[in-house]
mmCIF file with all atom_site columns, C-alpha atoms in Angstrom:
data_model
loop_
_atom_site.group_PDB
_atom_site.id
_atom_site.type_symbol
_atom_site.label_atom_id
_atom_site.label_alt_id
_atom_site.label_comp_id
_atom_site.label_asym_id
_atom_site.label_entity_id
_atom_site.label_seq_id
_atom_site.pdbx_PDB_ins_code
_atom_site.Cartn_x
_atom_site.Cartn_y
_atom_site.Cartn_z
_atom_site.occupancy
_atom_site.B_iso_or_equiv
_atom_site.pdbx_formal_charge
_atom_site.auth_seq_id
_atom_site.auth_comp_id
_atom_site.auth_asym_id
_atom_site.auth_atom_id
_atom_site.pdbx_PDB_model_num
ATOM 1   C CA . MET U 1 1   ? 85.514  -50.000 192.251 1.00 0.00 ? 1   MET U CA 1
ATOM 2   C CA . ASN U 1 2   ? 83.269  -47.455 190.770 1.00 0.00 ? 2   ASN U CA 1
ATOM 3   C CA . ARG U 1 3   ? 85.834  -44.834 191.383 1.00 0.00 ? 3   ARG U CA 1
ATOM 4   C CA . ARG U 1 4   ? 88.514  -46.888 189.724 1.00 0.00 ? 4   ARG U CA 1
ATOM 5   C CA . VAL U 1 5   ? 86.397  -47.528 186.642 1.00 0.00 ? 5   VAL U CA 1
ATOM 6   C CA . LEU U 1 6   ? 85.476  -43.868 186.451 1.00 0.00 ? 6   LEU U CA 1
ATOM 7   C CA . PHE U 1 7   ? 89.120  -42.889 186.846 1.00 0.00 ? 7   PHE U CA 1
ATOM 8   C CA . VAL U 1 8   ? 90.209  -45.302 184.077 1.00 0.00 ? 8   VAL U CA 1
ATOM 9   C CA . LEU U 1 9   ? 87.409  -44.095 181.833 1.00 0.00 ? 9   LEU U CA 1
ATOM 10  C CA . PHE U 1 10  ? 88.413  -40.497 182.529 1.00 0.00 ? 10  PHE U CA 1
ATOM 11  C CA . VAL U 1 11  ? 92.065  -41.242 181.685 1.00 0.00 ? 11  VAL U CA 1
ATOM 12  C CA . VAL U 1 12  ? 91.058  -43.089 178.482 1.00 0.00 ? 12  VAL U CA 1
ATOM 13  C CA . LEU U 1 13  ? 88.773  -40.209 177.510 1.00 0.00 ? 13  LEU U CA 1
ATOM 14  C CA . LEU U 1 14  ? 91.575  -37.719 178.226 1.00 0.00 ? 14  LEU U CA 1
ATOM 15  C CA . ILE U 1 15  ? 94.003  -39.729 176.077 1.00 0.00 ? 15  ILE U CA 1
ATOM 16  C CA . VAL U 1 16  ? 91.488  -39.978 173.206 1.00 0.00 ? 16  VAL U CA 1
ATOM 17  C CA . LEU U 1 17  ? 90.682  -36.248 173.343 1.00 0.00 ? 17  LEU U CA 1
ATOM 18  C CA . THR U 1 18  ? 94.373  -35.333 173.467 1.00 0.00 ? 18  THR U CA 1
ATOM 19  C CA . SER U 1 19  ? 95.087  -37.610 170.489 1.00 0.00 ? 19  SER U CA 1
ATOM 20  C CA . VAL U 1 20  ? 92.231  -36.107 168.484 1.00 0.00 ? 20  VAL U CA 1
ATOM 21  C CA . ASN U 1 21  ? 93.411  -32.594 169.387 1.00 0.00 ? 21  ASN U CA 1
ATOM 22  C CA . ILE U 1 22  ? 97.007  -33.376 168.356 1.00 0.00 ? 22  ILE U CA 1
ATOM 23  C CA . TYR U 1 23  ? 95.787  -34.929 165.088 1.00 0.00 ? 23  TYR U CA 1
ATOM 24  C CA . ALA U 1 24  ? 93.581  -31.895 164.323 1.00 0.00 ? 24  ALA U CA 1
ATOM 25  C CA . THR U 1 25  ? 96.414  -29.476 165.104 1.00 0.00 ? 25  THR U CA 1
ATOM 26  C CA . ARG U 1 26  ? 98.825  -31.342 162.851 1.00 0.00 ? 26  ARG U CA 1
ATOM 27  C CA . GLN U 1 27  ? 96.255  -31.524 160.092 1.00 0.00 ? 27  GLN U CA 1
ATOM 28  C CA . ALA U 1 28  ? 95.538  -27.765 160.353 1.00 0.00 ? 28  ALA U CA 1
ATOM 29  C CA . SER U 1 29  ? 99.247  -27.050 160.435 1.00 0.00 ? 29  SER U CA 1
ATOM 30  C CA . ASN U 1 30  ? 99.736  -29.262 157.374 1.00 0.00 ? 30  ASN U CA 1
ATOM 31  C CA . ASP U 1 31  ? 96.911  -27.424 155.556 1.00 0.00 ? 31  ASP U CA 1
ATOM 32  C CA . ASP U 1 32  ? 98.524  -24.076 156.454 1.00 0.00 ? 32  ASP U CA 1
ATOM 33  C CA . LEU U 1 33  ? 101.863 -25.339 155.167 1.00 0.00 ? 33  LEU U CA 1
ATOM 34  C CA . GLN U 1 34  ? 100.254 -26.486 151.910 1.00 0.00 ? 34  GLN U CA 1
ATOM 35  C CA . GLU U 1 35  ? 98.563  -23.110 151.486 1.00 0.00 ? 35  GLU U CA 1
ATOM 36  C CA . GLY U 1 36  ? 101.824 -21.292 152.258 1.00 0.00 ? 36  GLY U CA 1
ATOM 37  C CA . LEU U 1 37  ? 103.669 -23.501 149.783 1.00 0.00 ? 37  LEU U CA 1
ATOM 38  C CA . HIS U 1 38  ? 101.087 -22.733 147.092 1.00 0.00 ? 38  HIS U CA 1
ATOM 39  C CA . GLU U 1 39  ? 101.417 -18.975 147.758 1.00 0.00 ? 39  GLU U CA 1
ATOM 40  C CA . LEU U 1 40  ? 105.200 -19.239 147.489 1.00 0.00 ? 40  LEU U CA 1
ATOM 41  C CA . GLU U 1 41  ? 104.887 -21.119 144.190 1.00 0.00 ? 41  GLU U CA 1
ATOM 42  C CA . VAL U 1 42  ? 102.620 -18.376 142.797 1.00 0.00 ? 42  VAL U CA 1
ATOM 43  C CA . LYS U 1 43  ? 105.047 -15.673 143.954 1.00 0.00 ? 43  LYS U CA 1
ATOM 44  C CA . ASN U 1 44  ? 107.939 -17.592 142.435 1.00 0.00 ? 44  ASN U CA 1
ATOM 45  C CA . GLU U 1 45  ? 106.115 -17.772 139.077 1.00 0.00 ? 45  GLU U CA 1
ATOM 46  C CA . LYS U 1 46  ? 105.502 -14.004 139.129 1.00 0.00 ? 46  LYS U CA 1
ATOM 47  C CA . ILE U 1 47  ? 109.132 -13.322 139.980 1.00 0.00 ? 47  ILE U CA 1
ATOM 48  C CA . MET U 1 48  ? 110.301 -15.585 137.160 1.00 0.00 ? 48  MET U CA 1
ATOM 49  C CA . GLU U 1 49  ? 107.999 -13.759 134.708 1.00 0.00 ? 49  GLU U CA 1
ATOM 50  C CA . GLU U 1 50  ? 109.363 -10.398 135.873 1.00 0.00 ? 50  GLU U CA 1
ATOM 51  C CA . LYS U 1 51  ? 112.911 -11.726 135.550 1.00 0.00 ? 51  LYS U CA 1
ATOM 52  C CA . THR U 1 52  ? 112.196 -12.825 131.974 1.00 0.00 ? 52  THR U CA 1
ATOM 53  C CA . GLU U 1 53  ? 110.728 -9.399  131.138 1.00 0.00 ? 53  GLU U CA 1
ATOM 54  C CA . LEU U 1 54  ? 113.744 -7.643  132.654 1.00 0.00 ? 54  LEU U CA 1
ATOM 55  C CA . GLU U 1 55  ? 116.129 -9.877  130.712 1.00 0.00 ? 55  GLU U CA 1
ATOM 56  C CA . MET U 1 56  ? 114.270 -9.017  127.505 1.00 0.00 ? 56  MET U CA 1
ATOM 57  C CA . THR U 1 57  ? 114.488 -5.315  128.376 1.00 0.00 ? 57  THR U CA 1
ATOM 58  C CA . LEU U 1 58  ? 118.205 -5.665  129.019 1.00 0.00 ? 58  LEU U CA 1
ATOM 59  C CA . GLN U 1 59  ? 118.650 -7.324  125.652 1.00 0.00 ? 59  GLN U CA 1
ATOM 60  C CA . LYS U 1 60  ? 116.944 -4.330  124.049 1.00 0.00 ? 60  LYS U CA 1
ATOM 61  C CA . GLN U 1 61  ? 119.315 -2.026  125.898 1.00 0.00 ? 61  GLN U CA 1
ATOM 62  C CA . GLU U 1 62  ? 122.492 -2.927  124.098 1.00 0.00 ? 62  GLU U CA 1
ATOM 63  C CA . PRO U 1 63  ? 124.658 0.214   124.007 1.00 0.00 ? 63  PRO U CA 1
ATOM 64  C CA . ALA U 1 64  ? 124.745 0.241   120.199 1.00 0.00 ? 64  ALA U CA 1
ATOM 65  C CA . ASP U 1 65  ? 120.936 -0.041  120.028 1.00 0.00 ? 65  ASP U CA 1
ATOM 66  C CA . ILE U 1 66  ? 120.453 2.730   122.566 1.00 0.00 ? 66  ILE U CA 1
ATOM 67  C CA . GLN U 1 67  ? 122.898 4.976   120.700 1.00 0.00 ? 67  GLN U CA 1
ATOM 68  C CA . ALA U 1 68  ? 121.141 4.268   117.394 1.00 0.00 ? 68  ALA U CA 1
ATOM 69  C CA . ARG U 1 69  ? 117.739 5.116   118.905 1.00 0.00 ? 69  ARG U CA 1
ATOM 70  C CA . TYR U 1 70  ? 119.212 8.235   120.511 1.00 0.00 ? 70  TYR U CA 1
ATOM 71  C CA . ASP U 1 71  ? 120.759 9.411   117.246 1.00 0.00 ? 71  ASP U CA 1
ATOM 72  C CA . ALA U 1 72  ? 117.541 8.743   115.307 1.00 0.00 ? 72  ALA U CA 1
ATOM 73  C CA . LEU U 1 73  ? 115.493 10.624  117.917 1.00 0.00 ? 73  LEU U CA 1
ATOM 74  C CA . VAL U 1 74  ? 117.854 13.628  117.902 1.00 0.00 ? 74  VAL U CA 1
ATOM 75  C CA . LYS U 1 75  ? 117.735 13.705  114.099 1.00 0.00 ? 75  LYS U CA 1
ATOM 76  C CA . GLN U 1 76  ? 113.917 13.589  114.012 1.00 0.00 ? 76  GLN U CA 1
ATOM 77  C CA . VAL U 1 77  ? 113.550 16.281  116.681 1.00 0.00 ? 77  VAL U CA 1
ATOM 78  C CA . SER U 1 78  ? 116.134 18.509  114.956 1.00 0.00 ? 78  SER U CA 1
ATOM 79  C CA . THR U 1 79  ? 114.323 18.085  111.640 1.00 0.00 ? 79  THR U CA 1
ATOM 80  C CA . PHE U 1 80  ? 111.014 18.873  113.358 1.00 0.00 ? 80  PHE U CA 1
ATOM 81  C CA . ILE U 1 81  ? 112.418 22.126  114.772 1.00 0.00 ? 81  ILE U CA 1
ATOM 82  C CA . GLU U 1 82  ? 113.846 23.117  111.371 1.00 0.00 ? 82  GLU U CA 1
ATOM 83  C CA . VAL U 1 83  ? 110.647 22.216  109.513 1.00 0.00 ? 83  VAL U CA 1
ATOM 84  C CA . ALA U 1 84  ? 108.130 23.646  111.974 1.00 0.00 ? 84  ALA U CA 1
ATOM 85  C CA . PHE U 1 85  ? 109.825 26.767  113.282 1.00 0.00 ? 85  PHE U CA 1
ATOM 86  C CA . LYS U 1 86  ? 111.783 28.024  110.266 1.00 0.00 ? 86  LYS U CA 1
ATOM 87  C CA . GLN U 1 87  ? 109.384 29.838  107.968 1.00 0.00 ? 87  GLN U CA 1
ATOM 88  C CA . ASP U 1 88  ? 109.958 31.410  104.541 1.00 0.00 ? 88  ASP U CA 1
ATOM 89  C CA . LYS U 1 89  ? 108.379 31.352  101.084 1.00 0.00 ? 89  LYS U CA 1
ATOM 90  C CA . GLU U 1 90  ? 111.310 29.687  99.284  1.00 0.00 ? 90  GLU U CA 1
ATOM 91  C CA . THR U 1 91  ? 111.422 26.512  101.397 1.00 0.00 ? 91  THR U CA 1
ATOM 92  C CA . TYR U 1 92  ? 107.722 26.119  102.242 1.00 0.00 ? 92  TYR U CA 1
ATOM 93  C CA . GLN U 1 93  ? 106.999 23.284  99.775  1.00 0.00 ? 93  GLN U CA 1
ATOM 94  C CA . GLU U 1 94  ? 110.128 21.336  100.747 1.00 0.00 ? 94  GLU U CA 1
ATOM 95  C CA . ARG U 1 95  ? 109.449 21.747  104.463 1.00 0.00 ? 95  ARG U CA 1
ATOM 96  C CA . GLU U 1 96  ? 105.851 20.607  103.950 1.00 0.00 ? 96  GLU U CA 1
ATOM 97  C CA . LYS U 1 97  ? 107.096 17.352  102.370 1.00 0.00 ? 97  LYS U CA 1
ATOM 98  C CA . ASP U 1 98  ? 109.615 16.849  105.200 1.00 0.00 ? 98  ASP U CA 1
ATOM 99  C CA . ALA U 1 99  ? 106.904 17.499  107.796 1.00 0.00 ? 99  ALA U CA 1
ATOM 100 C CA . HIS U 1 100 ? 105.083 14.297  106.894 1.00 0.00 ? 100 HIS U CA 1
ATOM 101 C CA . LYS U 1 101 ? 108.290 12.329  107.525 1.00 0.00 ? 101 LYS U CA 1
ATOM 102 C CA . VAL U 1 102 ? 108.801 13.598  111.083 1.00 0.00 ? 102 VAL U CA 1
ATOM 103 C CA . MET U 1 103 ? 105.381 14.446  112.547 1.00 0.00 ? 103 MET U CA 1
ATOM 104 C CA . SER U 1 104 ? 101.839 13.137  112.708 1.00 0.00 ? 104 SER U CA 1
ATOM 105 C CA . LYS U 1 105 ? 99.365  14.122  110.000 1.00 0.00 ? 105 LYS U CA 1
ATOM 106 C CA . ASP U 1 106 ? 97.383  16.310  112.401 1.00 0.00 ? 106 ASP U CA 1
ATOM 107 C CA . LEU U 1 107 ? 100.489 18.159  113.521 1.00 0.00 ? 107 LEU U CA 1
ATOM 108 C CA . ALA U 1 108 ? 101.687 18.610  109.924 1.00 0.00 ? 108 ALA U CA 1
ATOM 109 C CA . ALA U 1 109 ? 98.276  20.052  109.008 1.00 0.00 ? 109 ALA U CA 1
ATOM 110 C CA . THR U 1 110 ? 98.650  22.557  111.852 1.00 0.00 ? 110 THR U CA 1
ATOM 111 C CA . PHE U 1 111 ? 101.993 23.842  110.566 1.00 0.00 ? 111 PHE U CA 1
ATOM 112 C CA . PHE U 1 112 ? 101.171 23.597  106.858 1.00 0.00 ? 112 PHE U CA 1
ATOM 113 C CA . PRO U 1 113 ? 97.454  24.382  106.440 1.00 0.00 ? 113 PRO U CA 1
ATOM 114 C CA . THR U 1 114 ? 97.762  25.603  102.818 1.00 0.00 ? 114 THR U CA 1
ATOM 115 C CA . GLU U 1 115 ? 99.721  24.580  99.734  1.00 0.00 ? 115 GLU U CA 1
ATOM 116 C CA . ASN U 1 116 ? 101.543 27.919  99.469  1.00 0.00 ? 116 ASN U CA 1
ATOM 117 C CA . TYR U 1 117 ? 103.077 30.127  102.124 1.00 0.00 ? 117 TYR U CA 1
ATOM 118 C CA . LYS U 1 118 ? 100.899 33.161  102.668 1.00 0.00 ? 118 LYS U CA 1
ATOM 119 C CA . GLY U 1 119 ? 102.764 34.734  105.571 1.00 0.00 ? 119 GLY U CA 1
ATOM 120 C CA . GLU U 1 120 ? 104.459 38.094  105.541 1.00 0.00 ? 120 GLU U CA 1
ATOM 121 C CA . ARG U 1 121 ? 107.323 37.140  107.803 1.00 0.00 ? 121 ARG U CA 1
ATOM 122 C CA . LYS U 1 122 ? 110.368 34.952  107.914 1.00 0.00 ? 122 LYS U CA 1
ATOM 123 C CA . THR U 1 123 ? 111.608 33.061  110.940 1.00 0.00 ? 123 THR U CA 1
ATOM 124 C CA . GLU U 1 124 ? 114.864 31.382  111.925 1.00 0.00 ? 124 GLU U CA 1
ATOM 125 C CA . VAL U 1 125 ? 115.985 29.073  114.710 1.00 0.00 ? 125 VAL U CA 1
ATOM 126 C CA . ASP U 1 126 ? 119.324 29.346  116.555 1.00 0.00 ? 126 ASP U CA 1
ATOM 127 C CA . GLU U 1 127 ? 121.094 27.751  119.518 1.00 0.00 ? 127 GLU U CA 1
ATOM 128 C CA . VAL U 1 128 ? 119.023 24.548  119.543 1.00 0.00 ? 128 VAL U CA 1
ATOM 129 C CA . GLU U 1 129 ? 119.571 22.341  122.605 1.00 0.00 ? 129 GLU U CA 1
ATOM 130 C CA . ILE U 1 130 ? 117.912 18.927  122.898 1.00 0.00 ? 130 ILE U CA 1
ATOM 131 C CA . PHE U 1 131 ? 117.483 17.080  126.195 1.00 0.00 ? 131 PHE U CA 1
ATOM 132 C CA . ILE U 1 132 ? 116.462 13.415  126.155 1.00 0.00 ? 132 ILE U CA 1
ATOM 133 C CA . LYS U 1 133 ? 115.980 11.139  129.124 1.00 0.00 ? 133 LYS U CA 1
ATOM 134 C CA . THR U 1 134 ? 117.997 8.142   127.936 1.00 0.00 ? 134 THR U CA 1
ATOM 135 C CA . GLY U 1 135 ? 116.147 5.642   130.146 1.00 0.00 ? 135 GLY U CA 1
ATOM 136 C CA . ASN U 1 136 ? 113.093 6.050   127.914 1.00 0.00 ? 136 ASN U CA 1
ATOM 137 C CA . LEU U 1 137 ? 114.787 5.055   124.676 1.00 0.00 ? 137 LEU U CA 1
ATOM 138 C CA . THR U 1 138 ? 113.775 1.402   124.940 1.00 0.00 ? 138 THR U CA 1
ATOM 139 C CA . ASN U 1 139 ? 110.096 2.325   125.057 1.00 0.00 ? 139 ASN U CA 1
ATOM 140 C CA . ASN U 1 140 ? 108.087 3.394   122.043 1.00 0.00 ? 140 ASN U CA 1
ATOM 141 C CA . GLN U 1 141 ? 107.259 6.699   123.742 1.00 0.00 ? 141 GLN U CA 1
ATOM 142 C CA . ALA U 1 142 ? 109.637 9.525   124.596 1.00 0.00 ? 142 ALA U CA 1
ATOM 143 C CA . SER U 1 143 ? 109.403 13.019  125.929 1.00 0.00 ? 143 SER U CA 1
ATOM 144 C CA . VAL U 1 144 ? 112.071 15.438  124.717 1.00 0.00 ? 144 VAL U CA 1
ATOM 145 C CA . LEU U 1 145 ? 112.837 18.919  125.986 1.00 0.00 ? 145 LEU U CA 1
ATOM 146 C CA . VAL U 1 146 ? 114.054 21.409  123.387 1.00 0.00 ? 146 VAL U CA 1
ATOM 147 C CA . LYS U 1 147 ? 115.382 24.884  123.994 1.00 0.00 ? 147 LYS U CA 1
ATOM 148 C CA . PHE U 1 148 ? 116.165 27.373  121.205 1.00 0.00 ? 148 PHE U CA 1
ATOM 149 C CA . LYS U 1 149 ? 116.028 31.020  120.133 1.00 0.00 ? 149 LYS U CA 1
ATOM 150 C CA . HIS U 1 150 ? 113.343 31.866  117.589 1.00 0.00 ? 150 HIS U CA 1
ATOM 151 C CA . THR U 1 151 ? 113.939 34.972  115.441 1.00 0.00 ? 151 THR U CA 1
ATOM 152 C CA . LEU U 1 152 ? 111.035 36.611  113.609 1.00 0.00 ? 152 LEU U CA 1
ATOM 153 C CA . TYR U 1 153 ? 111.709 38.988  110.696 1.00 0.00 ? 153 TYR U CA 1
ATOM 154 C CA . SER U 1 154 ? 108.908 41.104  109.279 1.00 0.00 ? 154 SER U CA 1
ATOM 155 C CA . LEU U 1 155 ? 108.991 41.152  105.447 1.00 0.00 ? 155 LEU U CA 1
ATOM 156 C CA . GLN U 1 156 ? 107.119 44.470  105.357 1.00 0.00 ? 156 GLN U CA 1
ATOM 157 C CA . SER U 1 157 ? 109.440 46.308  107.705 1.00 0.00 ? 157 SER U CA 1
ATOM 158 C CA . ASP U 1 158 ? 112.971 45.699  108.899 1.00 0.00 ? 158 ASP U CA 1
ATOM 159 C CA . GLN U 1 159 ? 111.888 44.652  112.364 1.00 0.00 ? 159 GLN U CA 1
ATOM 160 C CA . LYS U 1 160 ? 113.424 41.687  114.118 1.00 0.00 ? 160 LYS U CA 1
ATOM 161 C CA . GLN U 1 161 ? 112.137 39.966  117.256 1.00 0.00 ? 161 GLN U CA 1
ATOM 162 C CA . VAL U 1 162 ? 114.065 37.260  119.151 1.00 0.00 ? 162 VAL U CA 1
ATOM 163 C CA . SER U 1 163 ? 112.176 35.003  121.573 1.00 0.00 ? 163 SER U CA 1
ATOM 164 C CA . PRO U 1 164 ? 113.376 32.131  123.732 1.00 0.00 ? 164 PRO U CA 1
ATOM 165 C CA . VAL U 1 165 ? 111.395 28.920  123.232 1.00 0.00 ? 165 VAL U CA 1
ATOM 166 C CA . PHE U 1 166 ? 111.319 25.937  125.569 1.00 0.00 ? 166 PHE U CA 1
ATOM 167 C CA . LEU U 1 167 ? 109.199 22.974  124.427 1.00 0.00 ? 167 LEU U CA 1
ATOM 168 C CA . ARG U 1 168 ? 108.281 19.508  125.645 1.00 0.00 ? 168 ARG U CA 1
ATOM 169 C CA . ILE U 1 169 ? 107.927 17.343  122.553 1.00 0.00 ? 169 ILE U CA 1
ATOM 170 C CA . ASN U 1 170 ? 106.072 14.022  122.695 1.00 0.00 ? 170 ASN U CA 1
ATOM 171 C CA . VAL U 1 171 ? 107.471 11.405  120.356 1.00 0.00 ? 171 VAL U CA 1
ATOM 172 C CA . HIS U 1 172 ? 106.127 7.964   119.433 1.00 0.00 ? 172 HIS U CA 1
ATOM 173 C CA . ARG U 1 173 ? 108.094 5.219   117.693 1.00 0.00 ? 173 ARG U CA 1
ATOM 174 C CA . GLU U 1 174 ? 106.226 3.473   114.853 1.00 0.00 ? 174 GLU U CA 1
ATOM 175 C CA . GLU U 1 175 ? 107.746 0.879   112.556 1.00 0.00 ? 175 GLU U CA 1
ATOM 176 C CA . GLY U 1 176 ? 111.244 1.737   113.720 1.00 0.00 ? 176 GLY U CA 1
ATOM 177 C CA . GLN U 1 177 ? 110.895 5.494   113.189 1.00 0.00 ? 177 GLN U CA 1
ATOM 178 C CA . TRP U 1 178 ? 110.287 8.280   115.706 1.00 0.00 ? 178 TRP U CA 1
ATOM 179 C CA . MET U 1 179 ? 107.312 10.544  114.925 1.00 0.00 ? 179 MET U CA 1
ATOM 180 C CA . ILE U 1 180 ? 106.511 13.788  116.734 1.00 0.00 ? 180 ILE U CA 1
ATOM 181 C CA . THR U 1 181 ? 102.890 13.580  117.883 1.00 0.00 ? 181 THR U CA 1
ATOM 182 C CA . ASP U 1 182 ? 102.477 16.662  120.041 1.00 0.00 ? 182 ASP U CA 1
ATOM 183 C CA . PHE U 1 183 ? 104.320 19.447  121.829 1.00 0.00 ? 183 PHE U CA 1
ATOM 184 C CA . GLN U 1 184 ? 103.703 21.936  124.605 1.00 0.00 ? 184 GLN U CA 1
ATOM 185 C CA . ASP U 1 185 ? 105.339 25.207  125.528 1.00 0.00 ? 185 ASP U CA 1
ATOM 186 C CA . VAL U 1 186 ? 107.152 24.949  128.854 1.00 0.00 ? 186 VAL U CA 1
ATOM 187 C CA . GLU U 1 187 ? 107.626 27.998  131.013 1.00 0.00 ? 187 GLU U CA 1
ATOM 188 C CA . GLU U 1 188 ? 111.230 28.497  132.040 1.00 0.00 ? 188 GLU U CA 1
ATOM 189 C CA . GLU U 1 189 ? 112.235 31.271  134.364 1.00 0.00 ? 189 GLU U CA 1
ATOM 190 C CA . GLY U 1 190 ? 115.511 32.954  133.665 1.00 0.00 ? 190 GLY U CA 1
ATOM 191 C CA . TYR U 1 191 ? 116.036 31.620  130.138 1.00 0.00 ? 191 TYR U CA 1
ATOM 192 C CA . SER U 1 192 ? 118.313 33.979  128.258 1.00 0.00 ? 192 SER U CA 1
#
């Protein structure tokens, strides 16, 4: 009888341990499912926020709006090139006033350090080409590449010097208007 009692006790113990093990496994699995569900909810919230941001960006990218920004940017950059790289005594004052409309104060001070033109040369700009990455027009920052020929005339002698110029112009949009903030000379091989 001892063996029978021991056997029954062993079977009961085995059943209890198996039940506890099954319960613990289900509980752990349920906790893992809850954690996974929470992670999915967080990911879903992030995706919805990104979707909302993309929809807002798409609303900004109406073709008419993009074209208007493009036209305004081309106009500002063209004016900058005319104001900054065309030099002569007759138009100095007018160009100085226009400079403050298209470029930052620091940049305007670089091109127009005095009230009167004191140079002994005249310069002109020809064959201006402007390259704008249109994907950037919805941002308030843009980088524009400009290529042109810069002609320098000496007022003391009849010498003329033509140089190719290739610039990267940094533009920032403030209060609905593009302003040139900086520019760098870009080396281009084979420009003619």
